[in-house]
PDB file of C-alpha atoms in Angstrom:
ATOM      1  CA  LEU A  29      -0.915  40.966 -30.411  1.00  0.00           C
ATOM      2  CA  LYS A  30      -3.672  39.388 -32.515  1.00  0.00           C
ATOM      3  CA  ARG A  31      -4.970  42.828 -33.385  1.00  0.00           C
ATOM      4  CA  ARG A  32      -1.500  44.045 -34.395  1.00  0.00           C
ATOM      5  CA  LEU A  33      -1.077  41.108 -36.810  1.00  0.00           C
ATOM      6  CA  ALA A  34      -4.713  40.959 -37.957  1.00  0.00           C
ATOM      7  CA  GLY A  35      -4.007  42.525 -41.355  1.00  0.00           C
ATOM      8  CA  THR A  36      -1.781  39.659 -42.477  1.00  0.00           C
ATOM      9  CA  LYS A  37      -4.597  37.714 -44.166  1.00  0.00           C
ATOM     10  CA  ASP A  38      -5.598  40.778 -46.210  1.00  0.00           C
ATOM     11  CA  MET A  39      -1.941  41.396 -47.085  1.00  0.00           C
ATOM     12  CA  VAL A  40      -1.616  37.825 -48.388  1.00  0.00           C
ATOM     13  CA  ALA A  41      -4.731  38.325 -50.542  1.00  0.00           C
ATOM     14  CA  PHE A  42      -3.448  41.660 -51.887  1.00  0.00           C
ATOM     15  CA  LEU A  43       0.032  40.352 -52.684  1.00  0.00           C
ATOM     16  CA  SER A  44      -1.385  37.167 -54.236  1.00  0.00           C
ATOM     17  CA  ALA A  45      -3.516  39.287 -56.564  1.00  0.00           C
ATOM     18  CA  LYS A  46      -0.576  41.536 -57.486  1.00  0.00           C
ATOM     19  CA  ALA A  47       1.743  38.559 -58.067  1.00  0.00           C
ATOM     20  CA  GLY A  48      -0.892  36.647 -60.015  1.00  0.00           C
ATOM     21  CA  MET A  49      -0.230  33.583 -57.886  1.00  0.00           C
ATOM     22  CA  PRO A  50      -1.054  32.386 -54.387  1.00  0.00           C
ATOM     23  CA  LEU A  51       1.354  32.480 -51.487  1.00  0.00           C
ATOM     24  CA  PRO A  52       4.116  30.146 -52.718  1.00  0.00           C
ATOM     25  CA  VAL A  53       4.482  28.281 -49.417  1.00  0.00           C
ATOM     26  CA  ALA A  54       2.016  25.876 -47.816  1.00  0.00           C
ATOM     27  CA  ASP A  55       2.295  27.461 -44.377  1.00  0.00           C
ATOM     28  CA  TYR A  56       3.430  30.928 -43.359  1.00  0.00           C
ATOM     29  CA  SER A  57       4.244  31.906 -39.771  1.00  0.00           C
ATOM     30  CA  GLN A  58       5.234  35.053 -37.949  1.00  0.00           C
ATOM     31  CA  LEU A  59       7.728  34.741 -35.109  1.00  0.00           C
ATOM     32  CA  LEU A  60       7.562  37.540 -32.543  1.00  0.00           C
ATOM     33  CA  VAL A  61      10.750  38.610 -30.768  1.00  0.00           C
ATOM     34  CA  GLU A  62      11.709  41.567 -28.585  1.00  0.00           C
ATOM     35  CA  GLY A  63      13.085  44.731 -30.205  1.00  0.00           C
ATOM     36  CA  ASP A  64      12.798  46.136 -33.710  1.00  0.00           C
ATOM     37  CA  GLU A  65      13.917  43.114 -35.727  1.00  0.00           C
ATOM     38  CA  ALA A  66      12.286  42.500 -39.105  1.00  0.00           C
ATOM     39  CA  GLN A  67      13.655  39.689 -41.250  1.00  0.00           C
ATOM     40  CA  GLU A  68      12.234  37.195 -43.693  1.00  0.00           C
ATOM     41  CA  ALA A  69      13.085  33.531 -43.985  1.00  0.00           C
ATOM     42  CA  ALA A  70      11.621  30.717 -46.041  1.00  0.00           C
ATOM     43  CA  THR A  71       8.038  30.169 -44.818  1.00  0.00           C
ATOM     44  CA  TYR A  72       8.148  32.705 -41.974  1.00  0.00           C
ATOM     45  CA  SER A  73       9.020  36.226 -40.865  1.00  0.00           C
ATOM     46  CA  VAL A  74      10.757  37.312 -37.677  1.00  0.00           C
ATOM     47  CA  LEU A  75       9.096  40.473 -36.379  1.00  0.00           C
ATOM     48  CA  GLY A  76      10.219  42.495 -33.400  1.00  0.00           C
ATOM     49  CA  SER A  77       7.566  43.793 -31.043  1.00  0.00           C
ATOM     50  CA  ASP A  78       8.773  47.351 -31.752  1.00  0.00           C
ATOM     51  CA  ALA A  79       8.345  46.830 -35.521  1.00  0.00           C
ATOM     52  CA  LEU A  80       4.645  45.984 -35.207  1.00  0.00           C
ATOM     53  CA  PRO A  81       2.046  48.710 -35.699  1.00  0.00           C
ATOM     54  CA  ARG A  82       1.159  50.516 -32.492  1.00  0.00           C
ATOM     55  CA  GLN A  83      -2.138  51.600 -34.045  1.00  0.00           C
ATOM     56  CA  PRO A  84      -3.357  48.578 -36.044  1.00  0.00           C
ATOM     57  CA  ASP A  85      -6.008  50.617 -37.857  1.00  0.00           C
ATOM     58  CA  ASP A  86      -3.325  52.883 -39.375  1.00  0.00           C
ATOM     59  CA  PRO A  87      -2.061  51.186 -42.563  1.00  0.00           C
ATOM     60  CA  SER A  88       1.039  53.391 -42.643  1.00  0.00           C
ATOM     61  CA  GLN A  89       2.334  51.487 -39.612  1.00  0.00           C
ATOM     62  CA  ASP A  90       2.211  47.927 -40.964  1.00  0.00           C
ATOM     63  CA  TRP A  91       5.116  48.325 -43.384  1.00  0.00           C
ATOM     64  CA  ALA A  92       7.401  45.797 -41.636  1.00  0.00           C
ATOM     65  CA  ILE A  93       4.771  43.062 -41.786  1.00  0.00           C
ATOM     66  CA  VAL A  94       3.985  43.494 -45.482  1.00  0.00           C
ATOM     67  CA  HIS A  95       7.642  44.083 -46.403  1.00  0.00           C
ATOM     68  CA  GLU A  96       8.760  40.780 -44.873  1.00  0.00           C
ATOM     69  CA  LEU A  97       5.720  38.938 -46.228  1.00  0.00           C
ATOM     70  CA  THR A  98       6.518  40.174 -49.753  1.00  0.00           C
ATOM     71  CA  HIS A  99       9.821  38.297 -49.643  1.00  0.00           C
ATOM     72  CA  GLN A 100       7.842  35.019 -49.703  1.00  0.00           C
ATOM     73  CA  TRP A 101       7.114  35.740 -53.382  1.00  0.00           C
ATOM     74  CA  TRP A 102      10.150  37.626 -54.578  1.00  0.00           C
ATOM     75  CA  GLY A 103      12.939  37.076 -52.059  1.00  0.00           C
ATOM     76  CA  ASN A 104      15.410  39.859 -52.707  1.00  0.00           C
ATOM     77  CA  LEU A 105      14.897  40.041 -56.474  1.00  0.00           C
ATOM     78  CA  ILE A 106      13.211  43.407 -56.067  1.00  0.00           C
ATOM     79  CA  THR A 107      15.061  45.859 -53.843  1.00  0.00           C
ATOM     80  CA  CYS A 108      14.990  49.584 -53.261  1.00  0.00           C
ATOM     81  CA  GLU A 109      17.288  51.866 -55.214  1.00  0.00           C
ATOM     82  CA  THR A 110      18.263  53.860 -52.129  1.00  0.00           C
ATOM     83  CA  LEU A 111      17.721  53.534 -48.381  1.00  0.00           C
ATOM     84  CA  LYS A 112      15.188  56.358 -48.706  1.00  0.00           C
ATOM     85  CA  ASP A 113      12.904  53.750 -50.278  1.00  0.00           C
ATOM     86  CA  PHE A 114      13.742  50.992 -47.778  1.00  0.00           C
ATOM     87  CA  TRP A 115      10.114  50.778 -46.642  1.00  0.00           C
ATOM     88  CA  LEU A 116       9.322  49.104 -49.976  1.00  0.00           C
TER      89      LEU A 116
END
């Protein structure tokens, strides 16, 4: 599990640089549940075990983690135009 969530710190650094501001919450947590759930909430993300990357070294598989983390900065102000772009 640690390995599957290990990229979070780098994601925070990347998103902080892109946003031009640090993570806007004092503490951020990730709550693991069964299934493929992926949902943000203030100060934490709910992530289903099936939504986590199976191969942690493959950055194309960590989309759910970074997607939910991004909401800590922008909430739902930025959304995809179509479901084809839902990964954003």
